[in-house]
mmCIF file of C-alpha atoms and ligand atoms in Angstrom:
data_model
loop_
_atom_site.group_PDB
_atom_site.id
_atom_site.type_symbol
_atom_site.label_atom_id
_atom_site.label_comp_id
_atom_site.label_asym_id
_atom_site.label_seq_id
_atom_site.Cartn_x
_atom_site.Cartn_y
_atom_site.Cartn_z
ATOM 1 C CA MET W 1 0.000 0.000 0.000
ATOM 2 C CA PRO W 2 1.636 3.298 -1.040
ATOM 3 C CA GLU W 3 2.031 5.670 1.888
ATOM 4 C CA LEU W 4 0.613 9.198 1.733
ATOM 5 C CA ASN W 5 3.362 11.712 0.861
ATOM 6 C CA ALA W 6 1.690 14.917 -0.280
ATOM 7 C CA LEU W 7 -1.461 17.008 -0.029
ATOM 8 C CA LEU W 8 -2.426 19.055 -3.095
ATOM 9 C CA PHE W 9 -4.782 21.992 -2.641
ATOM 10 C CA ASP W 10 -7.012 23.925 -4.987
ATOM 11 C CA VAL W 11 -7.185 27.622 -3.976
ATOM 12 C CA ASP W 12 -10.375 29.388 -5.046
ATOM 13 C CA GLY W 13 -13.335 28.015 -3.132
ATOM 14 C CA THR W 14 -11.164 25.510 -1.226
ATOM 15 C CA LEU W 15 -8.570 27.492 0.758
ATOM 16 C CA ALA W 16 -10.743 30.625 0.738
ATOM 17 C CA ASP W 17 -14.159 31.714 -0.530
ATOM 18 C CA THR W 18 -12.679 34.078 -3.076
ATOM 19 C CA GLU W 19 -15.105 33.931 -5.972
ATOM 20 C CA ARG W 20 -18.214 35.918 -4.986
ATOM 21 C CA ASP W 21 -16.564 38.742 -3.035
ATOM 22 C CA GLY W 22 -13.040 38.628 -4.469
ATOM 23 C CA HIS W 23 -12.725 37.665 -8.126
ATOM 24 C CA ARG W 24 -16.235 38.838 -9.122
ATOM 25 C CA PRO W 25 -15.919 42.443 -7.859
ATOM 26 C CA ALA W 26 -12.368 42.600 -9.227
ATOM 27 C CA PHE W 27 -13.671 41.718 -12.705
ATOM 28 C CA ASN W 28 -16.400 44.362 -12.331
ATOM 29 C CA ALA W 29 -13.876 47.001 -11.238
ATOM 30 C CA ALA W 30 -11.753 46.227 -14.319
ATOM 31 C CA PHE W 31 -14.767 46.508 -16.598
ATOM 32 C CA GLN W 32 -15.778 49.833 -15.075
ATOM 33 C CA GLU W 33 -12.239 51.179 -15.361
ATOM 34 C CA ALA W 34 -12.237 50.241 -19.075
ATOM 35 C CA GLY W 35 -15.507 52.134 -19.595
ATOM 36 C CA LEU W 36 -17.533 48.953 -20.172
ATOM 37 C CA ASP W 37 -21.057 48.651 -18.788
ATOM 38 C CA TRP W 38 -20.643 44.944 -17.991
ATOM 39 C CA ASP W 39 -21.704 44.050 -14.477
ATOM 40 C CA TRP W 40 -21.387 40.465 -13.259
ATOM 41 C CA SER W 41 -24.078 39.820 -10.624
ATOM 42 C CA VAL W 42 -23.721 37.146 -7.942
ATOM 43 C CA GLU W 43 -26.190 34.998 -9.883
ATOM 44 C CA LEU W 44 -24.645 35.450 -13.336
ATOM 45 C CA TYR W 45 -21.220 34.696 -11.890
ATOM 46 C CA GLY W 46 -22.520 31.271 -10.821
ATOM 47 C CA ASP W 47 -22.931 30.386 -14.490
ATOM 48 C CA LEU W 48 -19.630 32.020 -15.491
ATOM 49 C CA LEU W 49 -17.816 29.793 -12.986
ATOM 50 C CA SER W 50 -18.503 26.833 -15.260
ATOM 51 C CA VAL W 51 -15.394 28.034 -17.120
ATOM 52 C CA THR W 52 -12.141 28.229 -15.144
ATOM 53 C CA GLY W 53 -9.538 30.928 -15.758
ATOM 54 C CA GLY W 54 -10.297 34.637 -15.852
ATOM 55 C CA LYS W 55 -9.455 35.281 -19.518
ATOM 56 C CA GLU W 56 -11.392 32.191 -20.559
ATOM 57 C CA ARG W 57 -14.316 33.356 -18.377
ATOM 58 C CA ILE W 58 -14.444 36.789 -20.054
ATOM 59 C CA LYS W 59 -14.587 35.130 -23.486
ATOM 60 C CA TYR W 60 -17.283 32.721 -22.328
ATOM 61 C CA TYR W 61 -19.300 35.685 -20.997
ATOM 62 C CA LEU W 62 -19.191 37.386 -24.395
ATOM 63 C CA ASP W 63 -20.024 34.159 -26.266
ATOM 64 C CA ARG W 64 -22.952 33.302 -24.070
ATOM 65 C CA HIS W 65 -24.283 36.419 -22.354
ATOM 66 C CA ASN W 66 -23.194 39.434 -24.394
ATOM 67 C CA ARG W 67 -23.222 38.515 -28.073
ATOM 68 C CA GLY W 68 -24.009 42.095 -29.110
ATOM 69 C CA PHE W 69 -20.607 43.411 -27.972
ATOM 70 C CA LYS W 70 -18.473 44.478 -30.950
ATOM 71 C CA ARG W 71 -15.101 42.854 -30.406
ATOM 72 C CA PRO W 72 -11.993 44.899 -31.177
ATOM 73 C CA ASP W 73 -9.563 43.537 -33.821
ATOM 74 C CA ASN W 74 -6.920 42.791 -31.207
ATOM 75 C CA PHE W 75 -9.419 40.773 -29.183
ATOM 76 C CA ASP W 76 -6.950 38.520 -27.319
ATOM 77 C CA GLU W 77 -4.890 41.563 -26.268
ATOM 78 C CA PHE W 78 -8.045 43.370 -25.217
ATOM 79 C CA VAL W 79 -9.063 40.433 -22.990
ATOM 80 C CA ALA W 80 -5.526 40.096 -21.617
ATOM 81 C CA GLY W 81 -5.551 43.825 -20.740
ATOM 82 C CA LEU W 82 -8.865 43.560 -18.924
ATOM 83 C CA HIS W 83 -7.588 40.511 -17.067
ATOM 84 C CA LYS W 84 -4.391 42.275 -16.046
ATOM 85 C CA ALA W 85 -6.459 45.091 -14.560
ATOM 86 C CA LYS W 86 -8.662 42.530 -12.815
ATOM 87 C CA THR W 87 -5.586 40.934 -11.226
ATOM 88 C CA ARG W 88 -4.446 44.385 -10.024
ATOM 89 C CA HIS W 89 -7.819 45.014 -8.376
ATOM 90 C CA TYR W 90 -7.947 41.516 -6.912
ATOM 91 C CA THR W 91 -4.470 41.602 -5.395
ATOM 92 C CA ARG W 92 -5.146 45.044 -3.900
ATOM 93 C CA MET W 93 -8.367 43.828 -2.291
ATOM 94 C CA MET W 94 -6.696 40.717 -0.935
ATOM 95 C CA ALA W 95 -3.748 42.713 0.399
ATOM 96 C CA GLU W 96 -6.314 44.741 2.355
ATOM 97 C CA GLY W 97 -7.398 41.454 3.955
ATOM 98 C CA ALA W 98 -10.702 41.191 2.072
ATOM 99 C CA ILE W 99 -11.054 37.419 2.417
ATOM 100 C CA PRO W 100 -9.936 35.043 5.194
ATOM 101 C CA LEU W 101 -9.061 31.357 4.827
ATOM 102 C CA ARG W 102 -11.977 28.958 5.231
ATOM 103 C CA PRO W 103 -12.490 27.280 8.628
ATOM 104 C CA GLY W 104 -10.012 24.519 9.361
ATOM 105 C CA VAL W 105 -7.655 25.298 6.491
ATOM 106 C CA GLU W 106 -4.818 26.798 8.544
ATOM 107 C CA ARG W 107 -5.206 24.066 11.176
ATOM 108 C CA LEU W 108 -4.945 21.317 8.545
ATOM 109 C CA LEU W 109 -1.959 22.936 6.797
ATOM 110 C CA ARG W 110 -0.062 23.280 10.079
ATOM 111 C CA GLU W 111 -0.935 19.768 11.156
ATOM 112 C CA ALA W 112 0.127 18.305 7.815
ATOM 113 C CA ARG W 113 3.454 20.124 7.972
ATOM 114 C CA ALA W 114 4.044 18.866 11.496
ATOM 115 C CA ALA W 115 3.288 15.340 10.267
ATOM 116 C CA GLY W 116 5.972 15.696 7.593
ATOM 117 C CA LEU W 117 3.613 15.742 4.622
ATOM 118 C CA ILE W 118 4.592 17.672 1.507
ATOM 119 C CA LEU W 119 2.191 20.485 0.549
ATOM 120 C CA GLY W 120 1.410 21.637 -2.971
ATOM 121 C CA ILE W 121 -0.998 23.926 -4.812
ATOM 122 C CA ALA W 122 -2.757 23.261 -8.105
ATOM 123 C CA THR W 123 -4.995 26.091 -9.261
ATOM 124 C CA THR W 124 -6.150 27.792 -12.430
ATOM 125 C CA THR W 125 -5.842 31.232 -10.894
ATOM 126 C CA THR W 126 -2.967 33.651 -11.539
ATOM 127 C CA PRO W 127 0.194 33.058 -9.396
ATOM 128 C CA GLU W 128 0.111 36.601 -7.897
ATOM 129 C CA ASN W 129 -3.374 35.847 -6.558
ATOM 130 C CA VAL W 130 -2.145 32.778 -4.699
ATOM 131 C CA GLU W 131 0.824 34.658 -3.261
ATOM 132 C CA VAL W 132 -1.276 37.531 -1.957
ATOM 133 C CA LEU W 133 -3.816 35.203 -0.362
ATOM 134 C CA LEU W 134 -1.187 33.106 1.398
ATOM 135 C CA THR W 135 1.016 35.958 2.572
ATOM 136 C CA HIS W 136 -1.911 38.008 3.920
ATOM 137 C CA THR W 137 -3.527 35.117 5.761
ATOM 138 C CA LEU W 138 -0.617 32.928 6.875
ATOM 139 C CA GLY W 139 2.335 35.323 6.663
ATOM 140 C CA LYS W 140 5.200 35.781 4.166
ATOM 141 C CA ASP W 141 6.947 32.595 5.194
ATOM 142 C CA SER W 142 3.931 30.486 4.201
ATOM 143 C CA LEU W 143 4.989 30.549 0.552
ATOM 144 C CA ASN W 144 7.808 28.237 1.656
ATOM 145 C CA TRP W 145 5.328 25.800 3.152
ATOM 146 C CA PHE W 146 4.452 24.667 -0.372
ATOM 147 C CA ALA W 147 6.933 22.580 -2.317
ATOM 148 C CA VAL W 148 5.134 23.528 -5.526
ATOM 149 C CA ILE W 149 2.708 26.318 -6.410
ATOM 150 C CA ALA W 150 1.293 25.331 -9.798
ATOM 151 C CA ALA W 151 -0.916 28.157 -11.044
ATOM 152 C CA GLY W 152 -2.471 29.910 -14.023
ATOM 153 C CA ASP W 153 -1.157 29.732 -17.573
ATOM 154 C CA VAL W 154 1.735 27.374 -16.742
ATOM 155 C CA VAL W 155 -0.361 24.705 -18.470
ATOM 156 C CA PRO W 156 -2.523 25.732 -21.428
ATOM 157 C CA ALA W 157 -5.472 23.440 -20.615
ATOM 158 C CA LYS W 158 -7.077 24.545 -17.349
ATOM 159 C CA LYS W 159 -9.395 22.474 -15.138
ATOM 160 C CA PRO W 160 -11.383 20.258 -15.811
ATOM 161 C CA ALA W 161 -8.261 19.054 -17.665
ATOM 162 C CA PRO W 162 -5.906 17.172 -15.307
ATOM 163 C CA ASP W 163 -2.849 19.083 -16.557
ATOM 164 C CA ILE W 164 -2.269 21.388 -13.575
ATOM 165 C CA TYR W 165 -2.300 18.445 -11.135
ATOM 166 C CA LEU W 166 -0.053 16.390 -13.436
ATOM 167 C CA TYR W 167 2.306 19.376 -13.639
ATOM 168 C CA ALA W 168 2.372 19.786 -9.846
ATOM 169 C CA MET W 169 3.103 16.081 -9.314
ATOM 170 C CA GLU W 170 5.802 16.110 -11.972
ATOM 171 C CA LYS W 171 7.480 19.023 -10.171
ATOM 172 C CA LEU W 172 7.273 17.089 -6.902
ATOM 173 C CA GLY W 173 8.525 13.902 -8.538
ATOM 174 C CA LEU W 174 5.532 12.040 -7.070
ATOM 175 C CA ASN W 175 2.854 9.840 -8.579
ATOM 176 C CA PRO W 176 -0.878 10.145 -7.810
ATOM 177 C CA ALA W 177 -0.939 7.039 -5.609
ATOM 178 C CA VAL W 178 1.012 8.878 -2.885
ATOM 179 C CA CYS W 179 -0.891 12.178 -3.141
ATOM 180 C CA PHE W 180 -4.303 13.398 -1.958
ATOM 181 C CA ALA W 181 -6.253 16.359 -3.365
ATOM 182 C CA PHE W 182 -8.646 18.972 -1.949
ATOM 183 C CA GLU W 183 -11.206 20.615 -4.238
ATOM 184 C CA ASP W 184 -14.497 22.484 -4.122
ATOM 185 C CA SER W 185 -16.007 22.177 -7.592
ATOM 186 C CA GLN W 186 -17.048 19.802 -10.342
ATOM 187 C CA ASN W 187 -14.331 21.102 -12.648
ATOM 188 C CA GLY W 188 -11.929 20.495 -9.788
ATOM 189 C CA ILE W 189 -12.869 16.884 -9.215
ATOM 190 C CA LEU W 190 -12.962 16.150 -12.934
ATOM 191 C CA SER W 191 -9.389 17.398 -13.007
ATOM 192 C CA THR W 192 -8.192 15.428 -9.962
ATOM 193 C CA ARG W 193 -9.907 12.217 -11.021
ATOM 194 C CA GLN W 194 -8.369 12.313 -14.472
ATOM 195 C CA ALA W 195 -5.053 12.897 -12.728
ATOM 196 C CA GLY W 196 -5.681 9.731 -10.690
ATOM 197 C CA LEU W 197 -6.004 11.461 -7.317
ATOM 198 C CA THR W 198 -8.152 10.581 -4.324
ATOM 199 C CA THR W 199 -10.091 13.748 -3.500
ATOM 200 C CA LEU W 200 -11.922 15.349 -0.604
ATOM 201 C CA ILE W 201 -14.460 18.062 -1.432
ATOM 202 C CA THR W 202 -15.418 21.058 0.691
ATOM 203 C CA ILE W 203 -18.410 22.679 -0.992
ATOM 204 C CA ASN W 204 -19.366 26.353 -1.028
ATOM 205 C CA ASP W 205 -22.502 28.273 -2.021
ATOM 206 C CA TYR W 206 -21.612 28.204 -5.700
ATOM 207 C CA THR W 207 -20.748 24.494 -5.823
ATOM 208 C CA ARG W 208 -23.157 22.759 -3.405
ATOM 209 C CA ASP W 209 -25.232 21.325 -6.305
ATOM 210 C CA HIS W 210 -22.267 20.156 -8.378
ATOM 211 C CA ASP W 211 -21.722 16.500 -9.258
ATOM 212 C CA PHE W 212 -18.960 15.145 -7.043
ATOM 213 C CA THR W 213 -19.038 11.564 -8.277
ATOM 214 C CA GLY W 214 -15.799 9.839 -7.359
ATOM 215 C CA ALA W 215 -15.009 11.975 -4.298
ATOM 216 C CA ALA W 216 -13.704 10.154 -1.233
ATOM 217 C CA LEU W 217 -15.775 12.461 0.979
ATOM 218 C CA VAL W 218 -17.910 15.584 0.495
ATOM 219 C CA VAL W 219 -18.238 17.958 3.475
ATOM 220 C CA ASP W 220 -19.431 21.530 3.930
ATOM 221 C CA GLN W 221 -16.076 22.717 5.366
ATOM 222 C CA MET W 222 -12.876 21.316 6.911
ATOM 223 C CA GLY W 223 -14.209 21.887 10.426
ATOM 224 C CA GLU W 224 -12.594 23.132 13.619
ATOM 225 C CA PRO W 225 -12.707 21.773 17.174
ATOM 226 C CA GLY W 226 -16.197 22.691 18.392
ATOM 227 C CA ARG W 227 -17.285 23.450 14.830
ATOM 228 C CA PRO W 228 -17.717 20.046 13.170
ATOM 229 C CA PHE W 229 -18.174 19.567 9.432
ATOM 230 C CA LYS W 230 -21.421 18.300 7.907
ATOM 231 C CA VAL W 231 -21.005 15.176 5.803
ATOM 232 C CA LEU W 232 -22.835 15.522 2.478
ATOM 233 C CA ALA W 233 -21.604 12.324 0.798
ATOM 234 C CA GLY W 234 -19.303 9.498 1.811
ATOM 235 C CA GLU W 235 -18.335 8.070 5.181
ATOM 236 C CA ALA W 236 -16.310 10.142 7.667
ATOM 237 C CA ARG W 237 -15.605 7.166 9.967
ATOM 238 C CA GLY W 238 -16.734 9.096 13.045
ATOM 239 C CA ALA W 239 -14.420 12.047 12.342
ATOM 240 C CA LYS W 240 -15.740 15.520 13.130
ATOM 241 C CA LEU W 241 -13.189 17.507 11.167
ATOM 242 C CA VAL W 242 -10.685 17.015 8.356
ATOM 243 C CA ASP W 243 -7.363 16.145 9.956
ATOM 244 C CA VAL W 244 -4.300 14.153 8.927
ATOM 245 C CA SER W 245 -5.689 10.985 10.456
ATOM 246 C CA LEU W 246 -8.925 11.182 8.393
ATOM 247 C CA VAL W 247 -7.021 12.055 5.229
ATOM 248 C CA LYS W 248 -4.710 9.067 5.713
ATOM 249 C CA THR W 249 -7.709 6.763 6.158
ATOM 250 C CA LEU W 250 -9.441 8.100 3.037
ATOM 251 C CA HIS W 251 -6.210 7.889 1.093
ATOM 252 C CA LYS W 252 -5.723 4.262 2.054
ATOM 253 C CA GLU W 253 -9.235 3.447 0.894
ATOM 254 C CA GLY W 254 -8.830 5.489 -2.277
ATOM 255 C CA ALA W 255 -5.574 3.692 -3.026
ATOM 256 C CA ARG W 256 -7.240 0.343 -2.445
ATOM 257 C CA LEU W 257 -10.149 1.240 -4.749
ATOM 258 C CA ALA W 258 -7.740 2.302 -7.455
ATOM 259 C CA ALA W 259 -5.805 -0.951 -7.089
ATOM 260 C CA THR W 260 -8.895 -3.116 -7.501
ATOM 261 C CA ALA W 261 -10.571 -1.012 -10.210
HETATM 262 C C1 XBP A 301 -10.504 29.097 -10.092
HETATM 263 C C2 XBP A 301 -10.844 29.921 -11.206
HETATM 264 C C3 XBP A 301 -10.101 31.112 -11.449
HETATM 265 C C4 XBP A 301 -10.513 32.370 -10.739
HETATM 266 C C5 XBP A 301 -10.012 33.526 -11.534
HETATM 267 O O1 XBP A 301 -10.766 27.754 -10.421
HETATM 268 O O2 XBP A 301 -11.696 29.594 -11.987
HETATM 269 O O3 XBP A 301 -10.275 31.329 -12.797
HETATM 270 O O4 XBP A 301 -11.921 32.469 -10.646
HETATM 271 O O5 XBP A 301 -8.648 33.496 -11.613
HETATM 272 P P1 XBP A 301 -10.193 26.576 -9.536
HETATM 273 P P2 XBP A 301 -7.859 34.339 -12.758
HETATM 274 O O6 XBP A 301 -10.568 26.880 -8.128
HETATM 275 O O7 XBP A 301 -10.928 25.350 -10.035
HETATM 276 O O8 XBP A 301 -8.720 26.477 -9.769
HETATM 277 O O9 XBP A 301 -8.712 35.509 -13.120
HETATM 278 O O10 XBP A 301 -6.557 34.719 -12.123
HETATM 279 O O11 XBP A 301 -7.672 33.422 -13.950
HETATM 280 MG MG1 MG A 302 -11.848 25.848 -6.818
#
């Protein structure tokens, strides 16, 4: 039975609830600054989240929700410019402490480090966004907690493609049988499953109705002492929060399932 070596974390929706009050208003601020009358409501953004990656999301919005917009000749540059402005707004907001980590995340990260597990990140978001979130919630040194931060355009095919997880594992020199992933969305679990990873899901308001087929466990949050998680699918074996012991148990079972599949 391969032993658990590494935990791989998604960022948006998993480490922090960044989409509704972080990414969404940052997109809107960029649109306003560019003189566009586009305004992404909380509800519309739920549909836009079906596409990962900010530049990809802007294009999807125009294809699906704003077909009347006359695209400039240098369309890709135009989108890249809007996205650059969005990243500037987002990193400023996060540096002001706009969004905390989700419950139980810091506890689990610290516990995993103490247990000698390797930590990694696999996200579609822009690297600067990951850095600002980590440094403003866990301190500057926390960037060193992660042996790999795989983010953004480093792979061309974003989630649900498995590429970002495969890239992270390649950088770590580890195979999926010794890793365990944390996600919050359907695109996330499609990505981890294709990468061969056992996965725990913490849902959020945007993802609670997603299809999490193949997850080892689906809970509402990681949980803290005195603030237990709610189990939405799977078997938590009496655990009340996500800790290293539960992850090791789920990993063992995930590894066994993979071996007999
Ligand atoms: C996260 C995303 C990202 C952010 C925007 O997906 O979809 O696109 O919303 O980030 P996941 P950028 O959590 O599945 O990795 O604008 O920096 O691309
Ligand atoms: Mg996510």
